[in-house]
Short mmCIF file of C-alpha atoms in Angstrom, two decimals:
data_model
loop_
_atom_site.label_atom_id
_atom_site.label_comp_id
_atom_site.label_asym_id
_atom_site.label_seq_id
_atom_site.Cartn_x
_atom_site.Cartn_y
_atom_site.Cartn_z
CA MET A 1 0.00 0.00 0.00
CA GLU A 2 1.28 3.47 -0.85
CA ALA A 3 2.41 5.48 2.17
CA ALA A 4 0.04 8.19 3.34
CA HIS A 5 0.88 11.59 1.97
CA THR A 6 1.85 14.35 4.40
CA TYR A 7 2.42 18.08 4.11
CA LYS A 8 6.01 17.58 5.33
CA ALA A 9 6.69 14.90 2.72
CA ALA A 10 5.38 17.33 0.10
CA GLY A 11 8.05 19.80 1.16
CA VAL A 12 6.45 22.01 3.80
CA ASP A 13 7.80 21.66 7.34
CA VAL A 14 5.30 23.32 9.68
CA GLU A 15 7.53 22.82 12.72
CA ALA A 16 10.46 24.57 10.99
CA GLY A 17 8.09 27.38 10.07
CA ASP A 18 7.00 27.76 13.69
CA GLU A 19 10.64 27.87 14.82
CA ALA A 20 11.52 30.47 12.20
CA SER A 21 8.51 32.60 13.13
CA GLN A 22 9.43 32.48 16.82
CA LEU A 23 13.04 33.47 16.12
CA ALA A 24 11.82 36.31 13.89
CA PHE A 25 9.44 37.54 16.60
CA GLU A 26 12.26 37.59 19.14
CA ALA A 27 14.31 39.74 16.77
CA ALA A 28 11.31 42.01 16.15
CA ARG A 29 10.87 42.80 19.83
CA ARG A 30 13.89 45.08 19.84
CA THR A 31 12.23 47.27 17.20
CA PHE A 32 9.12 48.05 19.23
CA ARG A 33 8.43 51.75 19.63
CA PRO A 34 6.55 52.94 22.74
CA GLU A 35 3.30 52.79 20.74
CA VAL A 36 3.63 49.04 20.14
CA PHE A 37 2.21 46.32 22.38
CA VAL A 38 1.33 42.64 22.05
CA GLN A 39 -2.09 41.33 23.04
CA ASN A 40 -3.06 37.67 22.72
CA GLY A 41 -0.24 37.11 20.25
CA VAL A 42 -1.18 40.07 18.05
CA THR A 43 1.24 42.99 17.64
CA LEU A 44 -0.65 46.28 17.73
CA PHE A 45 0.31 49.91 17.13
CA GLU A 46 -1.41 52.54 19.25
CA ALA A 47 -2.64 55.31 16.94
CA ALA A 48 -2.83 58.05 19.58
CA LEU A 49 0.25 59.66 18.03
CA LEU A 50 -2.04 60.91 15.26
CA GLY A 51 -3.23 63.46 17.79
CA ARG A 52 0.15 65.20 17.58
CA TYR A 53 -0.59 66.12 13.97
CA ARG A 54 -2.95 68.77 12.65
CA GLU A 55 -3.29 67.17 9.20
CA PRO A 56 -1.59 63.77 9.27
CA LEU A 57 -0.93 61.97 6.00
CA LEU A 58 -0.19 58.24 5.96
CA LEU A 59 2.24 56.85 3.39
CA GLY A 60 3.34 53.36 2.42
CA GLY A 61 5.98 51.78 0.26
CA SER A 62 7.20 48.31 -0.72
CA ASP A 63 10.45 47.01 -2.14
CA GLY A 64 12.91 44.12 -2.14
CA VAL A 65 16.66 43.54 -2.21
CA GLY A 66 17.10 42.25 -5.75
CA THR A 67 20.08 40.25 -6.93
CA LYS A 68 22.24 41.45 -4.05
CA LEU A 69 20.76 38.35 -2.43
CA LYS A 70 22.85 36.23 -4.81
CA ILE A 71 25.97 37.55 -3.06
CA ALA A 72 24.52 36.64 0.34
CA PHE A 73 23.81 33.10 -0.88
CA ALA A 74 27.27 32.65 -2.35
CA ALA A 75 29.01 34.08 0.72
CA ASN A 76 26.63 32.32 3.13
CA ARG A 77 26.17 35.62 4.97
CA HIS A 78 22.57 36.48 5.73
CA ASN A 79 22.63 38.98 8.60
CA THR A 80 22.87 42.22 6.60
CA VAL A 81 20.46 41.89 3.65
CA GLY A 82 17.58 42.56 6.04
CA ILE A 83 19.03 46.04 6.59
CA ASP A 84 18.92 46.57 2.83
CA LEU A 85 15.30 45.40 2.77
CA VAL A 86 14.23 47.97 5.34
CA ALA A 87 16.35 50.74 3.84
CA MET A 88 14.82 50.47 0.39
CA SER A 89 11.33 51.23 1.73
CA VAL A 90 11.99 53.61 4.62
CA ASN A 91 14.31 55.80 2.54
CA ASP A 92 11.47 56.13 0.04
CA LEU A 93 9.21 57.37 2.85
CA ALA A 94 11.93 59.74 4.05
CA ARG A 95 12.18 61.38 0.63
CA ARG A 96 8.64 62.64 1.24
CA GLY A 97 9.63 63.91 4.68
CA ALA A 98 7.72 61.10 6.40
CA GLU A 99 8.56 59.28 9.61
CA PRO A 100 8.40 55.48 9.23
CA LEU A 101 6.27 53.81 11.89
CA MET A 102 5.76 50.16 10.90
CA PHE A 103 7.45 47.53 8.77
CA LEU A 104 6.23 44.15 7.51
CA PRO A 105 8.79 41.75 5.97
CA TYR A 106 8.15 38.75 3.70
CA PHE A 107 10.63 35.84 3.53
CA ALA A 108 10.05 33.01 1.07
CA THR A 109 12.11 29.92 0.28
CA SER A 110 11.70 26.39 -1.08
CA LYS A 111 12.99 24.63 2.05
CA LEU A 112 13.07 26.59 5.27
CA ASP A 113 16.27 26.74 7.29
CA PRO A 114 15.24 28.37 10.60
CA GLN A 115 18.77 29.58 11.34
CA VAL A 116 19.14 31.32 7.98
CA ALA A 117 15.69 32.86 8.41
CA ALA A 118 16.72 34.02 11.90
CA GLU A 119 19.89 35.65 10.54
CA VAL A 120 17.81 37.52 7.99
CA ALA A 121 15.38 38.57 10.73
CA VAL A 122 18.24 39.97 12.80
CA GLY A 123 19.18 42.19 9.85
CA VAL A 124 15.59 43.32 9.36
CA ALA A 125 15.38 44.22 13.04
CA GLU A 126 18.66 46.16 12.85
CA GLY A 127 17.35 48.12 9.89
CA CYS A 128 14.17 48.96 11.76
CA VAL A 129 16.15 50.09 14.80
CA ARG A 130 18.17 52.41 12.56
CA ALA A 131 14.94 53.81 11.10
CA ASN A 132 13.04 53.80 14.43
CA CYS A 133 10.15 51.81 13.02
CA SER A 134 8.54 48.68 14.42
CA ILE A 135 8.07 45.24 12.93
CA VAL A 136 4.37 44.59 13.55
CA GLY A 137 3.82 41.52 11.38
CA GLY A 138 5.14 39.74 8.33
CA GLU A 139 5.23 36.35 6.64
CA THR A 140 7.61 33.42 6.39
CA ALA A 141 6.64 31.15 3.50
CA GLU A 142 7.96 27.73 2.51
CA ILE A 143 7.19 27.12 -1.18
CA PRO A 144 8.59 23.73 -2.27
CA GLY A 145 10.37 23.71 -5.61
CA PHE A 146 9.83 27.40 -6.30
CA TYR A 147 13.34 28.67 -5.47
CA ALA A 148 16.77 27.15 -6.07
CA PRO A 149 18.12 25.12 -3.12
CA GLY A 150 19.63 27.39 -0.46
CA GLU A 151 18.05 30.54 -1.90
CA TYR A 152 15.23 32.79 -0.75
CA ASP A 153 13.52 36.05 -1.65
CA LEU A 154 12.75 39.08 0.47
CA ALA A 155 10.16 41.82 0.20
CA GLY A 156 8.89 44.35 2.69
CA SER A 157 6.41 47.16 3.20
CA ALA A 158 6.86 50.28 5.33
CA PHE A 159 4.19 52.66 6.55
CA GLY A 160 4.78 56.17 7.85
CA ILE A 161 3.31 59.56 8.64
CA VAL A 162 3.95 63.18 7.74
CA GLU A 163 2.26 66.48 8.49
CA ARG A 164 0.60 67.76 5.33
CA SER A 165 2.44 71.09 5.61
CA GLN A 166 5.79 69.24 5.72
CA LEU A 167 5.20 66.89 2.82
CA ILE A 168 8.11 67.17 0.37
CA THR A 169 7.12 66.77 -3.27
CA GLY A 170 9.72 68.69 -5.30
CA GLU A 171 7.17 71.22 -6.54
CA ALA A 172 9.04 74.03 -4.76
CA ILE A 173 12.30 73.40 -6.63
CA GLY A 174 13.45 76.42 -8.62
CA ALA A 175 16.36 77.61 -10.72
CA GLY A 176 19.34 78.52 -8.55
CA ASP A 177 18.64 75.90 -5.90
CA VAL A 178 21.61 73.86 -4.69
CA VAL A 179 21.81 70.06 -4.80
CA LEU A 180 23.30 68.51 -1.67
CA GLY A 181 24.49 64.93 -1.96
CA LEU A 182 24.54 62.60 1.06
CA ALA A 183 27.19 59.90 0.86
CA SER A 184 26.18 56.33 0.16
CA SER A 185 27.75 53.36 1.93
CA GLY A 186 28.58 51.71 -1.38
CA LEU A 187 26.39 50.13 -4.04
CA HIS A 188 23.38 49.99 -1.70
CA SER A 189 20.91 47.57 -3.37
CA ASN A 190 21.04 48.44 -7.05
CA GLY A 191 23.12 47.55 -10.06
CA TYR A 192 24.02 44.10 -8.80
CA SER A 193 23.29 42.31 -12.05
CA LEU A 194 26.03 44.38 -13.68
CA ALA A 195 28.32 44.29 -10.62
CA ARG A 196 28.12 40.50 -10.41
CA ARG A 197 28.69 40.08 -14.14
CA VAL A 198 31.83 42.23 -14.00
CA LEU A 199 33.39 41.17 -10.72
CA LEU A 200 32.53 37.49 -10.38
CA ALA A 201 33.90 36.77 -13.84
CA ASN A 202 37.29 38.01 -12.67
CA PHE A 203 37.47 37.51 -8.90
CA LYS A 204 36.37 35.28 -6.05
CA LEU A 205 34.26 36.71 -3.23
CA GLU A 206 37.09 36.19 -0.75
CA ASP A 207 39.60 38.11 -2.88
CA ARG A 208 40.89 41.35 -1.41
CA PRO A 209 41.99 43.61 -4.29
CA SER A 210 44.15 46.54 -3.22
CA GLU A 211 41.85 48.90 -5.12
CA LEU A 212 39.12 48.28 -2.53
CA GLN A 213 41.39 49.62 0.21
CA GLY A 214 40.79 46.83 2.70
CA PRO A 215 37.60 44.82 2.31
CA THR A 216 37.08 41.61 0.36
CA ILE A 217 34.85 41.54 -2.69
CA ALA A 218 32.10 40.02 -0.53
CA ASP A 219 32.54 42.68 2.16
CA ALA A 220 32.22 45.50 -0.35
CA LEU A 221 29.24 43.99 -2.15
CA LEU A 222 27.35 43.16 1.06
CA GLU A 223 27.89 46.55 2.73
CA PRO A 224 24.34 47.46 3.85
CA THR A 225 22.35 50.30 2.37
CA ARG A 226 22.59 53.47 4.44
CA ILE A 227 19.34 54.57 6.10
CA TYR A 228 18.76 58.34 5.98
CA VAL A 229 15.55 58.52 8.01
CA LYS A 230 16.90 60.07 11.22
CA SER A 231 18.85 62.71 9.31
CA VAL A 232 15.79 63.75 7.31
CA LEU A 233 13.66 63.86 10.46
CA ALA A 234 16.31 66.02 12.16
CA ALA A 235 15.92 68.50 9.29
CA GLN A 236 12.14 68.26 9.47
CA ALA A 237 12.20 68.94 13.22
CA VAL A 238 13.69 72.40 12.65
CA ARG A 239 11.61 72.96 9.51
CA ALA A 240 14.66 73.16 7.29
CA PRO A 241 13.77 74.67 3.89
CA ILE A 242 14.07 71.55 1.75
CA HIS A 243 12.48 71.83 -1.69
CA GLY A 244 13.03 68.24 -2.78
CA LEU A 245 14.54 64.92 -1.71
CA ALA A 246 15.65 61.99 -3.85
CA HIS A 247 16.50 58.44 -2.82
CA ILE A 248 19.11 57.33 -5.35
CA THR A 249 18.24 53.75 -6.32
CA GLY A 250 17.60 51.89 -9.58
CA GLY A 251 18.18 54.08 -12.62
CA GLY A 252 21.06 55.94 -11.04
CA LEU A 253 21.80 59.46 -9.86
CA ASN A 254 20.66 61.45 -12.89
CA ARG A 255 17.33 59.70 -13.35
CA LYS A 256 16.32 59.79 -9.69
CA LEU A 257 17.08 63.50 -9.42
CA GLY A 258 15.29 64.13 -12.71
CA LYS A 259 12.09 62.57 -11.39
CA ILE A 260 11.65 65.16 -8.64
CA ILE A 261 12.58 68.27 -10.63
CA PRO A 262 9.71 70.23 -12.23
CA SER A 263 9.43 70.48 -16.00
CA GLY A 264 11.68 73.11 -17.54
CA LEU A 265 14.44 72.65 -14.98
CA HIS A 266 17.59 70.54 -14.92
CA ALA A 267 20.04 69.36 -12.26
CA HIS A 268 23.52 70.41 -13.36
CA LEU A 269 25.87 68.11 -11.44
CA GLU A 270 29.58 68.68 -10.95
CA PRO A 271 31.45 65.34 -11.08
CA GLY A 272 34.52 65.45 -8.90
CA SER A 273 32.78 67.48 -6.20
CA TRP A 274 32.12 64.31 -4.18
CA ALA A 275 33.94 61.05 -3.36
CA VAL A 276 33.08 57.91 -5.33
CA PRO A 277 33.39 54.68 -3.26
CA PRO A 278 36.26 52.37 -4.28
CA ILE A 279 33.86 49.54 -5.18
CA ILE A 280 32.19 51.70 -7.83
CA ASP A 281 35.45 52.88 -9.36
CA PHE A 282 36.63 49.26 -9.30
CA ILE A 283 33.61 47.99 -11.22
CA GLN A 284 34.15 50.63 -13.90
CA GLN A 285 37.84 49.78 -14.15
CA VAL A 286 37.49 46.00 -14.25
CA GLY A 287 34.52 45.97 -16.59
CA ASN A 288 35.59 48.88 -18.78
CA VAL A 289 32.10 50.27 -18.22
CA ALA A 290 31.28 53.57 -19.93
CA LEU A 291 30.89 56.49 -17.54
CA GLN A 292 27.33 57.21 -18.70
CA GLU A 293 26.42 53.57 -18.05
CA MET A 294 27.85 53.91 -14.55
CA TYR A 295 25.70 56.97 -13.87
CA ASP A 296 22.64 55.25 -15.31
CA THR A 297 23.11 52.18 -13.10
CA PHE A 298 24.79 53.08 -9.81
CA ASN A 299 24.41 55.79 -7.19
CA MET A 300 28.03 56.87 -7.82
CA GLY A 301 28.51 57.52 -4.11
CA ILE A 302 25.37 59.61 -3.51
CA GLY A 303 22.67 57.62 -1.75
CA PHE A 304 20.31 60.50 -1.06
CA ALA A 305 20.05 64.07 -2.36
CA ALA A 306 18.40 67.25 -1.12
CA VAL A 307 17.51 70.28 -3.21
CA VAL A 308 17.57 73.45 -1.12
CA PRO A 309 17.61 77.23 -1.61
CA ALA A 310 21.13 78.50 -2.24
CA SER A 311 20.87 80.92 0.66
CA GLU A 312 20.11 78.06 3.07
CA ALA A 313 22.43 75.41 1.66
CA GLY A 314 25.09 75.85 4.33
CA ALA A 315 22.58 75.65 7.17
CA VAL A 316 20.86 72.54 5.79
CA GLN A 317 24.20 70.89 5.12
CA ALA A 318 25.19 71.53 8.74
CA ILE A 319 21.97 69.88 9.96
CA PHE A 320 22.66 66.74 7.94
CA GLU A 321 26.29 66.66 9.04
CA ALA A 322 25.30 67.02 12.69
CA ALA A 323 23.04 63.99 12.17
CA GLY A 324 26.05 61.96 11.01
CA GLU A 325 25.97 62.35 7.24
CA THR A 326 28.83 63.13 4.89
CA VAL A 327 27.50 65.88 2.63
CA TRP A 328 28.74 67.64 -0.49
CA ARG A 329 27.40 70.40 -2.72
CA ILE A 330 27.20 68.43 -5.94
CA GLY A 331 25.31 70.75 -8.30
CA THR A 332 22.72 73.38 -8.97
CA ILE A 333 19.28 73.60 -10.57
CA THR A 334 19.23 75.45 -13.85
CA LYS A 335 16.71 76.11 -16.59
CA ALA A 336 16.60 73.14 -18.94
CA ASP A 337 17.91 75.13 -21.92
CA SER A 338 20.84 76.68 -20.05
#
């Protein structure tokens, strides 16, 4: 007689899922803001903070980590990609001037390894601590046969709040404004299909080329995305005159700035006015990648940008620097035909 079929035999291990969920919840606890509490196993967020706002607007955003995960798989290092996951969404909220409140991660794999899932959860929690937002739910899914052995995918959603009068849209940007660039920590979470194609064809992850000035290839590629939330909120707290903010992700520096600038205007950048991380220069050198392609793919060392009035540029730069950022004046806003 044929053996009875079971869910576990079909590839789904409920016990492993329970263990992974418990480990993830333990990591999430360190992200809880004062508004968060747990009741009968449900994580809840007290909405009384809405009373501090005259016209509160709620915002949300979702994103993933992309093929940077391939580096984590190959290096068997899973404790930092969760930071990238959080960063990609909360930085998008910050570009609108919003404060992230809640985050919900999604982890999916063919065969669940609770320890790997726990390492990822630790990174997600660290990202939320850096952004001061709370993990209030999420999902761990085991999907047999859907992913390659030893691989997984990540996605996440962040939700935040901003006062209507402090919403930053870019509409106020005008000719003569200054573009401030906030340093990235490296590649962040974009351009990895090109980075992997160039570097892994020529090097091993454990190689330590002198051009990188210390780290291994794996170290440089897995450096987590910088989270700019607290710096933006520091500027918001003193009502700094910021006309526009850009999170520099897929599509590169020029495209992301272009999306926030009103029609008829142009961001005139001054290459050489900021430092490009060694990993980016190294990719261009090894792959003989055209400079325009580099700008269209990578952040080029600028992870976040602020467009501010020229008369206030020094003051806003000082606010960001006091919050821990490295900041450069990287360009100006001009009329499109100038």
